[in-house]
Structure formats: structure tokens, C-alpha cells
CSV table of C-alpha atoms in Angstrom, one decimal:
chain,number,residue,atom,x,y,z
A,1,MET,CA,0.0,0.0,0.0
A,2,ASN,CA,1.2,3.5,-0.7
A,3,PHE,CA,0.7,5.1,2.7
A,4,THR,CA,3.1,7.4,4.6
A,5,LEU,CA,3.5,7.2,8.3
A,6,GLY,CA,4.7,10.2,10.4
A,7,LEU,CA,6.6,9.4,13.6
A,8,PRO,CA,7.7,11.9,16.3
A,9,ASN,CA,11.4,12.6,16.8
A,10,GLY,CA,12.8,13.9,20.1
A,11,SER,CA,11.9,12.5,23.5
A,12,MET,CA,9.2,10.2,22.2
A,13,GLN,CA,11.4,8.6,19.5
A,14,ALA,CA,13.0,5.9,21.7
A,15,PRO,CA,10.0,4.7,23.7
A,16,LEU,CA,7.9,4.6,20.5
A,17,CYS,CA,10.5,2.6,18.6
A,18,ASP,CA,10.6,0.1,21.6
A,19,LEU,CA,6.8,-0.2,21.5
A,20,LEU,CA,6.8,-0.8,17.7
A,21,SER,CA,9.5,-3.5,18.1
A,22,ARG,CA,7.4,-5.3,20.6
A,23,VAL,CA,4.6,-5.7,18.0
A,24,GLY,CA,7.1,-6.9,15.4
A,25,LEU,CA,8.1,-3.7,13.6
A,26,ASP,CA,11.7,-2.7,13.0
A,27,VAL,CA,12.0,1.0,12.7
A,28,ARG,CA,15.3,2.4,11.4
A,29,PRO,CA,16.4,5.8,10.1
A,30,ARG,CA,17.7,5.9,6.5
A,31,GLY,CA,20.5,8.4,7.2
A,32,ARG,CA,20.0,12.0,8.4
A,33,ASN,CA,17.1,13.1,6.1
A,34,GLY,CA,14.3,12.0,8.4
A,35,GLN,CA,13.3,9.1,6.2
A,36,VAL,CA,12.6,5.9,8.1
A,37,SER,CA,12.3,2.2,7.1
A,38,VAL,CA,9.6,0.2,8.7
A,39,ASP,CA,10.2,-3.5,8.3
A,40,GLY,CA,7.6,-6.1,9.3
A,41,LEU,CA,4.6,-4.3,7.8
A,42,ASP,CA,3.6,-3.6,4.2
A,43,LEU,CA,1.0,-1.1,5.1
A,44,PHE,CA,3.4,1.9,4.7
A,45,SER,CA,5.5,2.5,1.7
A,46,GLN,CA,7.5,5.1,3.6
A,47,ALA,CA,7.8,6.7,7.0
A,48,VAL,CA,9.4,9.9,8.2
A,49,TYR,CA,10.6,11.4,11.5
A,50,MET,CA,9.0,14.8,12.2
A,51,ARG,CA,8.6,17.3,15.1
A,52,PRO,CA,5.5,16.0,16.8
A,53,GLN,CA,4.0,19.5,16.6
A,54,ASP,CA,4.2,19.3,12.8
A,55,ILE,CA,2.5,15.9,12.4
A,56,PRO,CA,-1.1,17.0,12.5
A,57,ALA,CA,-0.5,19.8,10.0
A,58,ALA,CA,1.3,17.4,7.7
A,59,LEU,CA,-1.7,15.2,7.9
A,60,LEU,CA,-4.1,18.0,7.0
A,61,LYS,CA,-1.8,18.9,4.0
A,62,ARG,CA,-1.9,15.3,2.9
A,63,GLN,CA,1.9,14.9,3.3
A,64,ILE,CA,1.3,11.9,5.5
A,65,ASP,CA,-1.6,9.5,5.9
A,66,CYS,CA,-1.2,8.4,9.5
A,67,GLY,CA,0.8,9.8,12.4
A,68,ILE,CA,1.6,9.4,16.1
A,69,CYS,CA,1.9,12.4,18.3
A,70,GLY,CA,0.6,14.0,21.5
A,71,LEU,CA,-3.1,15.0,21.7
A,72,ASP,CA,-1.9,18.5,22.6
A,73,CYS,CA,-0.4,18.9,19.1
A,74,VAL,CA,-3.7,17.8,17.5
A,75,VAL,CA,-5.8,20.2,19.5
A,76,GLU,CA,-3.4,23.1,18.9
A,77,THR,CA,-3.5,22.5,15.2
A,78,GLU,CA,-7.3,22.2,15.1
A,79,LEU,CA,-7.8,25.4,17.0
A,80,ALA,CA,-5.3,27.2,14.7
A,81,GLN,CA,-7.3,26.1,11.7
A,82,THR,CA,-10.2,28.4,12.5
A,83,GLY,CA,-11.6,29.9,9.4
A,84,GLU,CA,-9.8,27.4,7.1
A,85,GLY,CA,-12.4,24.7,7.0
A,86,ASP,CA,-13.2,21.8,9.3
A,87,PRO,CA,-10.1,19.9,10.4
A,88,CYS,CA,-10.0,16.3,9.0
A,89,ILE,CA,-7.9,14.6,11.8
A,90,GLN,CA,-9.3,11.2,12.8
A,91,ARG,CA,-8.3,10.2,16.3
A,92,LEU,CA,-7.9,6.4,16.1
A,93,GLN,CA,-6.4,5.3,19.4
A,94,GLU,CA,-4.9,6.7,22.7
A,95,LEU,CA,-1.7,5.2,23.8
A,96,ARG,CA,-0.6,5.0,27.5
A,97,LEU,CA,2.9,6.0,26.6
A,98,SER,CA,5.3,8.8,27.6
A,99,ARG,CA,9.0,9.5,27.8
A,100,ASP,CA,9.7,8.3,31.4
A,101,THR,CA,6.4,6.9,32.8
A,102,ARG,CA,3.1,5.6,31.6
A,103,ASP,CA,1.4,8.8,32.8
A,104,PRO,CA,0.2,11.2,30.1
A,105,ALA,CA,1.5,14.7,29.8
A,106,ARG,CA,-0.6,17.7,30.8
A,107,VAL,CA,-0.8,21.2,29.2
A,108,VAL,CA,-0.9,23.6,32.1
A,109,LEU,CA,-0.8,27.3,32.9
A,110,PHE,CA,1.9,28.1,35.5
A,111,GLY,CA,3.1,31.2,37.3
A,112,ARG,CA,5.0,32.6,40.2
A,113,PRO,CA,3.6,33.1,43.7
A,114,ASP,CA,3.7,36.9,42.9
A,115,SER,CA,2.2,36.7,39.4
A,116,PRO,CA,-0.7,39.2,39.0
A,117,PRO,CA,-4.2,37.8,39.4
A,118,LEU,CA,-5.8,36.6,36.1
A,119,SER,CA,-9.0,38.3,37.1
A,120,GLN,CA,-7.6,41.8,37.3
A,121,ASP,CA,-8.5,44.4,34.7
A,122,ALA,CA,-4.9,44.8,33.4
A,123,THR,CA,-3.9,42.4,30.7
A,124,VAL,CA,-1.5,39.7,31.8
A,125,THR,CA,1.4,38.5,29.7
A,126,ILE,CA,1.7,34.8,28.9
A,127,SER,CA,4.6,33.0,27.2
A,128,SER,CA,2.9,29.9,25.6
A,129,GLU,CA,4.1,26.9,23.7
A,130,TYR,CA,0.4,26.5,22.8
A,131,PRO,CA,-0.9,29.9,21.7
A,132,ALA,CA,-4.1,28.7,20.1
A,133,ILE,CA,-5.1,26.6,23.2
A,134,THR,CA,-4.1,29.5,25.4
A,135,ARG,CA,-6.1,32.1,23.4
A,136,ASP,CA,-9.1,29.8,23.5
A,137,ARG,CA,-9.0,29.9,27.3
A,138,TYR,CA,-7.7,33.4,27.9
A,139,PRO,CA,-8.7,35.5,24.9
A,140,ASP,CA,-7.8,38.8,26.5
A,141,ALA,CA,-4.3,37.9,27.5
A,142,ASP,CA,-1.2,39.2,25.8
A,143,ILE,CA,0.1,35.9,24.4
A,144,ASP,CA,3.6,35.4,23.1
A,145,PHE,CA,4.7,32.2,21.3
A,146,SER,CA,7.4,30.3,23.2
A,147,HIS,CA,9.8,27.8,21.5
A,148,GLY,CA,10.7,26.3,24.9
A,149,SER,CA,12.3,26.9,28.3
A,150,THR,CA,9.1,28.7,29.1
A,151,GLU,CA,9.4,28.2,32.9
A,152,ILE,CA,12.7,30.0,32.9
A,153,LYS,CA,11.2,33.1,31.2
A,154,VAL,CA,8.4,33.2,33.8
A,155,ALA,CA,10.8,32.6,36.7
A,156,MET,CA,12.9,35.6,35.4
A,157,LYS,CA,9.7,37.7,35.4
A,158,LEU,CA,9.9,38.3,31.6
A,159,PHE,CA,6.2,37.1,31.5
A,160,ASP,CA,3.5,36.9,34.1
A,161,TYR,CA,2.6,33.3,33.2
A,162,GLY,CA,3.6,30.4,31.0
A,163,VAL,CA,1.9,27.6,29.3
A,164,GLY,CA,3.7,24.4,28.5
A,165,VAL,CA,3.6,20.6,29.0
A,166,THR,CA,4.5,18.8,32.1
A,167,ILE,CA,4.4,15.2,33.4
A,168,THR,CA,6.0,15.3,36.9
A,169,GLY,CA,6.1,19.0,37.5
A,170,VAL,CA,9.7,18.8,38.7
A,171,SER,CA,11.0,21.5,36.4
A,172,LEU,CA,8.2,23.9,37.5
A,173,ARG,CA,8.9,23.3,41.2
A,174,GLU,CA,12.7,23.7,40.7
A,175,ASN,CA,12.0,27.2,39.2
A,176,GLY,CA,9.7,28.2,42.1
A,177,LEU,CA,6.6,28.0,39.9
A,178,GLU,CA,3.1,26.6,40.6
A,179,ILE,CA,0.4,25.2,38.3
A,180,ILE,CA,-2.5,27.6,38.1
A,181,ASP,CA,-4.8,26.0,35.5
A,182,GLU,CA,-4.8,22.7,33.7
A,183,PHE,CA,-6.0,23.0,30.0
A,184,MET,CA,-5.9,19.3,29.0
A,185,VAL,CA,-4.5,15.8,29.6
A,186,SER,CA,-2.5,14.9,26.5
A,187,PRO,CA,-2.0,11.1,25.8
A,188,ILE,CA,-0.1,10.0,22.7
A,189,VAL,CA,-2.6,9.4,19.9
A,190,VAL,CA,-2.6,7.5,16.6
A,191,ILE,CA,-4.2,9.9,14.0
A,192,ALA,CA,-5.1,9.6,10.3
A,193,ARG,CA,-6.8,11.5,7.5
A,194,ARG,CA,-9.2,8.5,7.0
A,195,ARG,CA,-10.4,5.9,9.5
A,196,ILE,CA,-9.4,2.9,7.4
A,197,PRO,CA,-9.5,-0.5,9.2
A,198,GLU,CA,-5.7,-1.1,8.8
A,199,PHE,CA,-4.9,2.1,10.7
A,200,VAL,CA,-7.4,1.3,13.4
A,201,ALA,CA,-5.9,-2.2,13.8
A,202,LEU,CA,-2.4,-0.8,14.1
A,203,GLY,CA,-3.5,1.5,16.9
A,204,ASP,CA,-5.3,-1.4,18.6
A,205,LEU,CA,-2.1,-3.5,18.3
A,206,MET,CA,0.0,-0.7,19.9
A,207,ALA,CA,-2.5,-0.2,22.7
A,208,GLY,CA,-2.6,-3.9,23.2
A,209,ALA,CA,1.2,-4.1,23.6
A,210,LEU,CA,1.0,-1.4,26.4
A,211,ASP,CA,-1.9,-3.3,28.0
A,212,ALA,CA,0.1,-6.5,28.0
A,213,GLU,CA,2.9,-4.9,30.1
A,214,ASP,CA,0.8,-5.4,33.2
A,215,GLN,CA,-0.5,-8.9,32.3
A,216,GLN,CA,0.8,-12.5,32.2
A,217,LEU,CA,-0.4,-15.7,30.6
A,218,ILE,CA,-0.7,-18.7,33.0
A,219,LYS,CA,-0.9,-22.2,31.7
A,220,LEU,CA,-1.5,-25.2,34.0
A,221,ASN,CA,-2.8,-28.8,34.1
A,222,VAL,CA,-5.3,-30.1,36.7
A,223,ASP,CA,-7.1,-33.3,37.4
A,224,ASN,CA,-10.8,-33.3,36.9
A,225,ILE,CA,-11.4,-33.6,40.6
A,226,GLN,CA,-9.8,-30.2,41.3
A,227,LYS,CA,-10.8,-28.6,38.0
A,228,ASN,CA,-13.9,-26.7,39.3
A,229,ALA,CA,-12.0,-25.3,42.3
A,230,VAL,CA,-9.2,-24.1,40.1
A,231,LEU,CA,-11.5,-22.5,37.6
A,232,GLU,CA,-13.3,-20.6,40.4
A,233,SER,CA,-9.9,-19.2,41.6
A,234,LEU,CA,-8.8,-18.0,38.2
A,235,PRO,CA,-9.3,-14.4,37.0
A,236,ALA,CA,-9.7,-13.9,33.3
A,237,ARG,CA,-10.4,-11.2,30.8
A,238,ARG,CA,-13.4,-13.1,29.5
A,239,ALA,CA,-13.2,-16.8,30.7
A,240,PRO,CA,-10.3,-19.2,31.0
A,241,THR,CA,-9.5,-21.5,28.1
A,242,LEU,CA,-10.2,-25.1,28.9
A,243,SER,CA,-9.0,-28.1,26.9
A,244,ARG,CA,-8.9,-31.9,27.5
A,245,LEU,CA,-5.7,-33.8,27.8
A,246,SER,CA,-5.2,-37.3,26.4
A,247,ASP,CA,-5.3,-38.7,29.9
A,248,CYS,CA,-8.7,-37.0,30.5
A,249,ALA,CA,-7.3,-34.3,32.8
A,250,SER,CA,-7.6,-30.7,31.8
A,251,ALA,CA,-5.3,-27.9,30.5
A,252,ILE,CA,-6.2,-24.4,31.4
A,253,GLU,CA,-5.0,-21.0,30.2
A,254,THR,CA,-5.8,-17.5,31.3
A,255,VAL,CA,-4.5,-14.0,31.4
A,256,VAL,CA,-4.0,-12.4,34.8
A,257,PRO,CA,-2.6,-9.1,36.2
A,258,LYS,CA,1.1,-9.4,37.1
A,259,SER,CA,0.2,-8.0,40.5
A,260,GLN,CA,-1.8,-11.1,41.3
A,261,THR,CA,0.6,-13.7,39.8
A,262,ALA,CA,2.5,-14.7,43.0
A,263,GLY,CA,-0.5,-15.1,45.2
A,264,LEU,CA,-2.4,-16.9,42.5
A,265,LEU,CA,0.4,-19.4,41.9
A,266,ILE,CA,0.5,-20.3,45.6
A,267,ARG,CA,-3.3,-20.7,45.6
A,268,LEU,CA,-3.2,-22.9,42.4
A,269,ARG,CA,-0.5,-25.2,43.9
A,270,THR,CA,-2.5,-25.7,47.1
A,271,LEU,CA,-5.5,-26.7,44.9
A,272,GLY,CA,-3.5,-29.3,43.1
A,273,ALA,CA,-2.6,-27.6,39.8
A,274,THR,CA,0.6,-28.9,38.1
A,275,ASP,CA,2.9,-28.0,35.2
A,276,ILE,CA,2.3,-24.3,35.7
A,277,VAL,CA,3.8,-22.1,33.1
A,278,VAL,CA,4.0,-18.3,33.4
A,279,GLN,CA,4.7,-16.2,30.3
A,280,ASP,CA,5.0,-12.5,29.5
A,281,ILE,CA,2.8,-11.3,26.6
A,282,ASN,CA,3.7,-9.0,23.7
A,283,ALA,CA,0.2,-7.7,23.1
A,284,ILE,CA,-3.5,-8.2,23.9
A,285,VAL,CA,-5.9,-7.1,21.2
A,286,GLY,CA,-9.6,-7.2,21.3
């Protein structure tokens, strides 16, 4: 198929490549021109690394067909398109993925303890990495676009407030700043110009790989006398898989949360289960 995939460079590049590798895709740069090879999937004829902020605009301009970036980039682009027709960005899947944790980023307004009140008559100045989002919330503010290091500008009193993205809030606290307003939670999203089944399935597969991080597959054998007691003890996403062995005993498989594995294994052994196998899972889809 002749589709182009847009991938984010910067801090999300490494965790996203790791995620794609877990679902069988090998992502490798083709030099220093941003072009990327994606082996293991014929869906895309080419891929390209881009600034995540540019991916939604590239989608609208039909330069790419599918992309992965933060929801903040999508919303900022959509709000900036006012008067230029309805945005055509399809949000296919949210991914529980970030640079250092599994917590999503947040777009926040922050200021100093002595920043002027937002409710006063005088216009406040805001240095914002998201001017369209900021203008939508504070239309009367004097908003200046920031390329980064926004917290430093506010700490130095060059601006009354700043708008940027945070996950842990450590940088804000280290600069003596506090969060005043939260605009949005921004998970990583799979987006496309068209909601075609293949793009939806790719998003489901990536989300399934993240879901599988907290799950394990347990396989075991049990005699028929203990079978019902074992089945009653097993959690499952829908129901355990049950099959009959050649000696008329039963083989059982189920997916369980990792946090329950140790206690469950002890319980299964006391109930007479044997040949217990525990496996990590690459992805859970559907």
C-alpha cells in the first residue's frame, strides 16, 4: 500500500520505537534526512521522523496519511485552523505512553507566587508553547509564542505566566513556579486522515502491547477432581481457556494481572494444579 507514516522525533522517539519493536516492527532511520524504514509491515511504503508539533499539520496537508503524536499537538493544530475549513484529523487510538512513565502529559498554565491575578483588569502576559489553546481559554491575555524553556522566562519575570507541557512538575517546582490551571491531559494518539481498518488495527495493536505490560499468561494442568475449584480461583479477561488432555485431565490457560501472579500461583499449587507455566505477553488485542 502507498501510505506514509509520520513518527515523532525527540523525547518520544526511543519509547515509541521500543513499542513498535514489541509488535514486530523494525523502525530504522535511513540516514539523516528524516526518512525511516519500517520492516515487518507492508501497510506503509515510507515513514518519516518529524517534530510532533508538525505531524497534525502534515496530515491536513496530505503529506502523510497516518501519524503518532501528542493530543496537545492535535488540539493546537485544530484550534489554529479556525476559518480554514473543518479539520480532518481522525483520532484512532490513545496510547498509554510517555517519555519516562506511563502517565500522560498535561498542558498547564503556571506562574510565580507573585504573578498578578488573572481576574484583574490589566492584561496579563503569557509565554505559551500552545498559543491557540491559550487564546481559546484566555482571549484577553497578551500571548507570546514560546519555543521552549518557558518556565525560565516566567521565573525571570519576563512574563506573568507560562503555558507548557508537564508530566511530573519537577521543572516547575525547581523554578519556584506553581500550576494555576490545567488545560488538558495529553496522551499519545494515533491519528489519520481517514479511518481505514488497517490504521485502526495498528492503533489497537500498539495499545494492546501497552496493556500487555501489566498482564501475564498462565498455563496449567489439573485433574478433573480439582478442576472446578481451580476455575473458580482464576481471574480472566473473559473466561479461562479449557481443553482436555489425552489422559482426560484438563489444561487451562488464562491472562492475569502481574500484581496477582505470585498469590495466584500459591493458591493454584494448594489446589493441586501442576505443570504451571507463566509467560509474558507481547500484546493483547480485542
